[in-house]
Amino acid sequence: MNTRNQILNSAVQLFGTKGYHATSIQDICRLAGVSKGAIFHYFSNKIELLFEIHEVIIDILLDKYNNVLDHFESSPTLKLKQLVNISVELVVEYKPYIAVLFREYKNLQNDDHYFLITKAKRDQCESVVQEVIRQGVTSGEFRQDIELSIMAKLFFGVCNWTYIWLDPKGPLTPQQISDSIWQLFIGGLAAGPQNCTNHNLT
């Protein structure tokens, strides 16, 4: 592992256990086994470390999402299923990073430059999901009465928060978890008589 990644991984571990504000640069030095000079060679300050942790995850996610949108030759239904798979796989592989990303995101607001870059990339991820859902609506695979922005937020709410409870060593495999999320989500999206919105509940 190179020094930069060693510093990043140490910051992830400490931000995840102590929190961003309670972690000092010296704490990161001790855990990474490097000097302050080594840290400042790669990162100008602590908030840049937090920004780079976000960048690692968002860049991977955005690249994989765009690949599905641009190159995955399949129906919108299967594209959306692939996005679910990618989201859960990312949580499994980068769970400590994901935890820091969600718990400490608010601290990026202390730097407008980093915050706006990160927010723009998050918005791009959401736009990909919205576009796939829009394609499904256009093709007739998904219901016509859905609000794209709300469905996209629900998508991320379900997928992203798996980091809270997902146990990579638990009884369910990541694929089984992805399939369960998919079945729940597509049950509300799919067009067909089983999803009529005018149910008479009285």
PDB file of C-alpha atoms in Angstrom:
ATOM      1  CA  MET A   1       0.000   0.000   0.000  1.00  0.00           C
ATOM      2  CA  ASN A   2       1.418   3.402  -0.910  1.00  0.00           C
ATOM      3  CA  THR A   3       1.776   6.166   1.679  1.00  0.00           C
ATOM      4  CA  ARG A   4      -1.146   8.222   0.422  1.00  0.00           C
ATOM      5  CA  ASN A   5      -3.567   5.305   0.655  1.00  0.00           C
ATOM      6  CA  GLN A   6      -2.152   4.354   4.046  1.00  0.00           C
ATOM      7  CA  ILE A   7      -2.939   7.863   5.303  1.00  0.00           C
ATOM      8  CA  LEU A   8      -6.431   7.768   3.790  1.00  0.00           C
ATOM      9  CA  ASN A   9      -7.221   4.383   5.324  1.00  0.00           C
ATOM     10  CA  SER A  10      -6.016   5.557   8.720  1.00  0.00           C
ATOM     11  CA  ALA A  11      -8.170   8.683   8.471  1.00  0.00           C
ATOM     12  CA  VAL A  12     -11.178   6.531   7.531  1.00  0.00           C
ATOM     13  CA  GLN A  13     -10.621   4.299  10.552  1.00  0.00           C
ATOM     14  CA  LEU A  14     -10.290   7.209  12.969  1.00  0.00           C
ATOM     15  CA  PHE A  15     -13.119   9.313  11.525  1.00  0.00           C
ATOM     16  CA  GLY A  16     -15.279   6.208  11.734  1.00  0.00           C
ATOM     17  CA  THR A  17     -14.476   5.431  15.367  1.00  0.00           C
ATOM     18  CA  LYS A  18     -13.742   8.830  16.952  1.00  0.00           C
ATOM     19  CA  GLY A  19     -15.514  11.149  14.547  1.00  0.00           C
ATOM     20  CA  TYR A  20     -14.072  13.864  12.313  1.00  0.00           C
ATOM     21  CA  HIS A  21     -13.871  16.625  14.924  1.00  0.00           C
ATOM     22  CA  ALA A  22     -12.346  14.411  17.634  1.00  0.00           C
ATOM     23  CA  THR A  23      -9.591  13.174  15.328  1.00  0.00           C
ATOM     24  CA  SER A  24      -6.386  15.175  15.077  1.00  0.00           C
ATOM     25  CA  ILE A  25      -3.723  15.109  12.401  1.00  0.00           C
ATOM     26  CA  GLN A  26      -1.391  13.703  15.053  1.00  0.00           C
ATOM     27  CA  ASP A  27      -3.818  10.810  15.626  1.00  0.00           C
ATOM     28  CA  ILE A  28      -3.673  10.009  11.924  1.00  0.00           C
ATOM     29  CA  CYS A  29       0.133  10.247  11.974  1.00  0.00           C
ATOM     30  CA  ARG A  30       0.377   7.717  14.786  1.00  0.00           C
ATOM     31  CA  LEU A  31      -1.976   5.212  13.209  1.00  0.00           C
ATOM     32  CA  ALA A  32      -0.498   5.541   9.725  1.00  0.00           C
ATOM     33  CA  GLY A  33       3.069   5.491  11.057  1.00  0.00           C
ATOM     34  CA  VAL A  34       4.037   8.637   9.168  1.00  0.00           C
ATOM     35  CA  SER A  35       5.167  12.152  10.013  1.00  0.00           C
ATOM     36  CA  LYS A  36       3.060  15.282   9.768  1.00  0.00           C
ATOM     37  CA  GLY A  37       5.261  16.285   6.863  1.00  0.00           C
ATOM     38  CA  ALA A  38       4.219  13.151   5.006  1.00  0.00           C
ATOM     39  CA  ILE A  39       0.539  13.927   5.531  1.00  0.00           C
ATOM     40  CA  PHE A  40       0.921  17.538   4.422  1.00  0.00           C
ATOM     41  CA  HIS A  41       2.841  16.354   1.368  1.00  0.00           C
ATOM     42  CA  TYR A  42      -0.391  14.745   0.124  1.00  0.00           C
ATOM     43  CA  PHE A  43      -3.138  16.723   1.894  1.00  0.00           C
ATOM     44  CA  SER A  44      -3.204  20.407   2.766  1.00  0.00           C
ATOM     45  CA  ASN A  45      -5.391  19.951   5.866  1.00  0.00           C
ATOM     46  CA  LYS A  46      -7.823  17.621   7.603  1.00  0.00           C
ATOM     47  CA  ILE A  47     -10.857  18.679   5.603  1.00  0.00           C
ATOM     48  CA  GLU A  48      -9.049  17.781   2.378  1.00  0.00           C
ATOM     49  CA  LEU A  49      -8.618  14.285   3.809  1.00  0.00           C
ATOM     50  CA  LEU A  50     -12.367  14.114   4.402  1.00  0.00           C
ATOM     51  CA  PHE A  51     -12.989  15.377   0.873  1.00  0.00           C
ATOM     52  CA  GLU A  52     -10.695  12.738  -0.637  1.00  0.00           C
ATOM     53  CA  ILE A  53     -12.502   9.983   1.277  1.00  0.00           C
ATOM     54  CA  HIS A  54     -15.734  11.158  -0.348  1.00  0.00           C
ATOM     55  CA  GLU A  55     -14.026  11.376  -3.735  1.00  0.00           C
ATOM     56  CA  VAL A  56     -12.869   7.752  -3.588  1.00  0.00           C
ATOM     57  CA  ILE A  57     -16.409   6.439  -3.143  1.00  0.00           C
ATOM     58  CA  ILE A  58     -18.317   8.867  -5.346  1.00  0.00           C
ATOM     59  CA  ASP A  59     -15.890   8.522  -8.256  1.00  0.00           C
ATOM     60  CA  ILE A  60     -16.128   4.723  -8.167  1.00  0.00           C
ATOM     61  CA  LEU A  61     -19.915   4.843  -7.925  1.00  0.00           C
ATOM     62  CA  LEU A  62     -20.334   7.448 -10.655  1.00  0.00           C
ATOM     63  CA  ASP A  63     -18.026   5.575 -13.024  1.00  0.00           C
ATOM     64  CA  LYS A  64     -19.936   2.305 -12.527  1.00  0.00           C
ATOM     65  CA  TYR A  65     -23.328   4.029 -12.807  1.00  0.00           C
ATOM     66  CA  ASN A  66     -22.359   5.812 -16.024  1.00  0.00           C
ATOM     67  CA  ASN A  67     -21.071   2.560 -17.452  1.00  0.00           C
ATOM     68  CA  VAL A  68     -24.510   1.002 -16.898  1.00  0.00           C
ATOM     69  CA  LEU A  69     -26.244   4.001 -18.442  1.00  0.00           C
ATOM     70  CA  ASP A  70     -23.956   4.255 -21.477  1.00  0.00           C
ATOM     71  CA  HIS A  71     -22.879   0.697 -22.211  1.00  0.00           C
ATOM     72  CA  PHE A  72     -25.234  -1.764 -20.540  1.00  0.00           C
ATOM     73  CA  GLU A  73     -27.376  -2.886 -23.477  1.00  0.00           C
ATOM     74  CA  SER A  74     -30.508  -4.010 -21.725  1.00  0.00           C
ATOM     75  CA  SER A  75     -33.949  -2.934 -20.600  1.00  0.00           C
ATOM     76  CA  PRO A  76     -34.422  -0.140 -18.030  1.00  0.00           C
ATOM     77  CA  THR A  77     -35.629  -2.812 -15.595  1.00  0.00           C
ATOM     78  CA  LEU A  78     -32.348  -4.723 -15.800  1.00  0.00           C
ATOM     79  CA  LYS A  79     -30.325  -1.505 -15.792  1.00  0.00           C
ATOM     80  CA  LEU A  80     -31.953  -0.503 -12.523  1.00  0.00           C
ATOM     81  CA  LYS A  81     -31.286  -3.946 -11.093  1.00  0.00           C
ATOM     82  CA  GLN A  82     -27.626  -3.534 -12.024  1.00  0.00           C
ATOM     83  CA  LEU A  83     -27.536  -0.179 -10.210  1.00  0.00           C
ATOM     84  CA  VAL A  84     -28.873  -1.884  -7.075  1.00  0.00           C
ATOM     85  CA  ASN A  85     -26.180  -4.565  -7.361  1.00  0.00           C
ATOM     86  CA  ILE A  86     -23.455  -1.945  -7.747  1.00  0.00           C
ATOM     87  CA  SER A  87     -24.691   0.042  -4.753  1.00  0.00           C
ATOM     88  CA  VAL A  88     -24.776  -2.959  -2.412  1.00  0.00           C
ATOM     89  CA  GLU A  89     -21.432  -4.307  -3.652  1.00  0.00           C
ATOM     90  CA  LEU A  90     -19.854  -0.917  -2.942  1.00  0.00           C
ATOM     91  CA  VAL A  91     -21.147  -0.982   0.638  1.00  0.00           C
ATOM     92  CA  VAL A  92     -19.679  -4.466   1.122  1.00  0.00           C
ATOM     93  CA  GLU A  93     -16.286  -3.548  -0.312  1.00  0.00           C
ATOM     94  CA  TYR A  94     -15.936  -0.052   1.167  1.00  0.00           C
ATOM     95  CA  LYS A  95     -18.130  -0.123   4.272  1.00  0.00           C
ATOM     96  CA  PRO A  96     -15.775   1.984   6.481  1.00  0.00           C
ATOM     97  CA  TYR A  97     -15.524   4.612   3.725  1.00  0.00           C
ATOM     98  CA  ILE A  98     -19.296   4.603   3.216  1.00  0.00           C
ATOM     99  CA  ALA A  99     -19.885   5.106   6.940  1.00  0.00           C
ATOM    100  CA  VAL A 100     -17.614   8.172   6.995  1.00  0.00           C
ATOM    101  CA  LEU A 101     -19.187   9.483   3.792  1.00  0.00           C
ATOM    102  CA  PHE A 102     -22.653   9.603   5.331  1.00  0.00           C
ATOM    103  CA  ARG A 103     -21.823  10.460   8.933  1.00  0.00           C
ATOM    104  CA  GLU A 104     -19.347  13.243   8.194  1.00  0.00           C
ATOM    105  CA  TYR A 105     -20.727  14.698   4.955  1.00  0.00           C
ATOM    106  CA  LYS A 106     -22.100  17.717   6.804  1.00  0.00           C
ATOM    107  CA  ASN A 107     -18.571  18.751   7.780  1.00  0.00           C
ATOM    108  CA  LEU A 108     -17.683  19.377   4.142  1.00  0.00           C
ATOM    109  CA  GLN A 109     -20.039  22.347   4.318  1.00  0.00           C
ATOM    110  CA  ASN A 110     -17.242  24.139   6.165  1.00  0.00           C
ATOM    111  CA  ASP A 111     -15.438  24.429   2.825  1.00  0.00           C
ATOM    112  CA  ASP A 112     -17.563  25.662  -0.080  1.00  0.00           C
ATOM    113  CA  HIS A 113     -15.122  24.435  -2.721  1.00  0.00           C
ATOM    114  CA  TYR A 114     -15.035  20.824  -1.536  1.00  0.00           C
ATOM    115  CA  PHE A 115     -18.711  20.771  -0.645  1.00  0.00           C
ATOM    116  CA  LEU A 116     -19.868  21.986  -4.062  1.00  0.00           C
ATOM    117  CA  ILE A 117     -17.676  19.470  -5.901  1.00  0.00           C
ATOM    118  CA  THR A 118     -18.989  16.606  -3.788  1.00  0.00           C
ATOM    119  CA  LYS A 119     -22.602  17.745  -4.036  1.00  0.00           C
ATOM    120  CA  ALA A 120     -22.345  18.029  -7.820  1.00  0.00           C
ATOM    121  CA  LYS A 121     -21.117  14.443  -8.080  1.00  0.00           C
ATOM    122  CA  ARG A 122     -23.835  13.201  -5.742  1.00  0.00           C
ATOM    123  CA  ASP A 123     -26.361  14.972  -7.937  1.00  0.00           C
ATOM    124  CA  GLN A 124     -24.873  13.262 -10.999  1.00  0.00           C
ATOM    125  CA  CYS A 125     -25.352   9.863  -9.365  1.00  0.00           C
ATOM    126  CA  GLU A 126     -28.967  10.714  -8.664  1.00  0.00           C
ATOM    127  CA  SER A 127     -29.418  11.921 -12.243  1.00  0.00           C
ATOM    128  CA  VAL A 128     -28.285   8.539 -13.577  1.00  0.00           C
ATOM    129  CA  VAL A 129     -30.912   6.756 -11.475  1.00  0.00           C
ATOM    130  CA  GLN A 130     -33.561   9.248 -12.567  1.00  0.00           C
ATOM    131  CA  GLU A 131     -32.629   8.731 -16.211  1.00  0.00           C
ATOM    132  CA  VAL A 132     -32.912   4.949 -15.994  1.00  0.00           C
ATOM    133  CA  ILE A 133     -36.299   5.277 -14.298  1.00  0.00           C
ATOM    134  CA  ARG A 134     -37.376   7.800 -16.947  1.00  0.00           C
ATOM    135  CA  GLN A 135     -36.399   5.300 -19.650  1.00  0.00           C
ATOM    136  CA  GLY A 136     -38.538   2.703 -17.917  1.00  0.00           C
ATOM    137  CA  VAL A 137     -41.508   5.050 -17.808  1.00  0.00           C
ATOM    138  CA  THR A 138     -41.069   5.874 -21.504  1.00  0.00           C
ATOM    139  CA  SER A 139     -40.799   2.216 -22.486  1.00  0.00           C
ATOM    140  CA  GLY A 140     -43.894   1.313 -20.482  1.00  0.00           C
ATOM    141  CA  GLU A 141     -42.002  -0.950 -18.069  1.00  0.00           C
ATOM    142  CA  PHE A 142     -42.568   1.440 -15.153  1.00  0.00           C
ATOM    143  CA  ARG A 143     -45.641   3.265 -13.993  1.00  0.00           C
ATOM    144  CA  GLN A 144     -46.521   6.592 -15.580  1.00  0.00           C
ATOM    145  CA  ASP A 145     -47.573   8.305 -12.335  1.00  0.00           C
ATOM    146  CA  ILE A 146     -44.255   8.304 -10.489  1.00  0.00           C
ATOM    147  CA  GLU A 147     -42.163  11.339  -9.549  1.00  0.00           C
ATOM    148  CA  LEU A 148     -38.612  10.718 -10.760  1.00  0.00           C
ATOM    149  CA  SER A 149     -36.825  12.724  -8.076  1.00  0.00           C
ATOM    150  CA  ILE A 150     -38.746  11.041  -5.264  1.00  0.00           C
ATOM    151  CA  MET A 151     -38.134   7.548  -6.662  1.00  0.00           C
ATOM    152  CA  ALA A 152     -34.419   8.276  -7.030  1.00  0.00           C
ATOM    153  CA  LYS A 153     -34.198   9.466  -3.418  1.00  0.00           C
ATOM    154  CA  LEU A 154     -36.054   6.346  -2.270  1.00  0.00           C
ATOM    155  CA  PHE A 155     -33.587   4.260  -4.283  1.00  0.00           C
ATOM    156  CA  PHE A 156     -30.621   5.778  -2.480  1.00  0.00           C
ATOM    157  CA  GLY A 157     -32.382   5.681   0.864  1.00  0.00           C
ATOM    158  CA  VAL A 158     -32.858   1.936   0.582  1.00  0.00           C
ATOM    159  CA  CYS A 159     -29.471   1.085  -0.954  1.00  0.00           C
ATOM    160  CA  ASN A 160     -27.179   3.454   0.915  1.00  0.00           C
ATOM    161  CA  TRP A 161     -28.408   2.755   4.417  1.00  0.00           C
ATOM    162  CA  THR A 162     -27.506  -0.902   4.137  1.00  0.00           C
ATOM    163  CA  TYR A 163     -24.145   0.185   5.575  1.00  0.00           C
ATOM    164  CA  ILE A 164     -25.879   0.456   8.967  1.00  0.00           C
ATOM    165  CA  TRP A 165     -26.981  -3.155   9.187  1.00  0.00           C
ATOM    166  CA  LEU A 166     -25.264  -5.134   6.434  1.00  0.00           C
ATOM    167  CA  ASP A 167     -22.934  -7.791   7.827  1.00  0.00           C
ATOM    168  CA  PRO A 168     -20.581  -9.163   5.121  1.00  0.00           C
ATOM    169  CA  LYS A 169     -20.176 -12.282   7.282  1.00  0.00           C
ATOM    170  CA  GLY A 170     -23.903 -12.633   7.972  1.00  0.00           C
ATOM    171  CA  PRO A 171     -26.246 -15.363   6.730  1.00  0.00           C
ATOM    172  CA  LEU A 172     -27.295 -13.448   3.595  1.00  0.00           C
ATOM    173  CA  THR A 173     -24.945 -12.905   0.680  1.00  0.00           C
ATOM    174  CA  PRO A 174     -24.646  -9.437  -0.887  1.00  0.00           C
ATOM    175  CA  GLN A 175     -26.490 -10.782  -3.927  1.00  0.00           C
ATOM    176  CA  GLN A 176     -29.375 -12.011  -1.777  1.00  0.00           C
ATOM    177  CA  ILE A 177     -29.587  -8.593  -0.150  1.00  0.00           C
ATOM    178  CA  SER A 178     -29.498  -6.897  -3.561  1.00  0.00           C
ATOM    179  CA  ASP A 179     -32.255  -9.187  -4.801  1.00  0.00           C
ATOM    180  CA  SER A 180     -34.435  -8.410  -1.776  1.00  0.00           C
ATOM    181  CA  ILE A 181     -33.998  -4.671  -2.260  1.00  0.00           C
ATOM    182  CA  TRP A 182     -34.692  -5.081  -5.954  1.00  0.00           C
ATOM    183  CA  GLN A 183     -37.916  -7.015  -5.386  1.00  0.00           C
ATOM    184  CA  LEU A 184     -39.149  -4.376  -2.944  1.00  0.00           C
ATOM    185  CA  PHE A 185     -38.264  -1.500  -5.242  1.00  0.00           C
ATOM    186  CA  ILE A 186     -39.510  -2.927  -8.534  1.00  0.00           C
ATOM    187  CA  GLY A 187     -42.754  -3.940  -6.833  1.00  0.00           C
ATOM    188  CA  GLY A 188     -43.594  -0.257  -6.543  1.00  0.00           C
ATOM    189  CA  LEU A 189     -42.314   0.725  -9.981  1.00  0.00           C
ATOM    190  CA  ALA A 190     -43.447  -1.957 -12.399  1.00  0.00           C
ATOM    191  CA  ALA A 191     -46.363  -1.159 -14.668  1.00  0.00           C
ATOM    192  CA  GLY A 192     -49.315  -3.534 -14.587  1.00  0.00           C
ATOM    193  CA  PRO A 193     -52.706  -4.096 -13.040  1.00  0.00           C
ATOM    194  CA  GLN A 194     -51.151  -5.222  -9.752  1.00  0.00           C
ATOM    195  CA  ASN A 195     -49.871  -1.674  -9.275  1.00  0.00           C
ATOM    196  CA  CYS A 196     -53.036   0.296  -9.939  1.00  0.00           C
ATOM    197  CA  THR A 197     -53.032   3.453  -7.867  1.00  0.00           C
ATOM    198  CA  ASN A 198     -56.782   3.699  -7.373  1.00  0.00           C
ATOM    199  CA  HIS A 199     -57.249   0.892  -4.851  1.00  0.00           C
ATOM    200  CA  ASN A 200     -60.518   1.003  -2.960  1.00  0.00           C
ATOM    201  CA  LEU A 201     -59.468   0.466   0.647  1.00  0.00           C
ATOM    202  CA  THR A 202     -62.896   0.848   2.223  1.00  0.00           C
TER     203      THR A 202
END
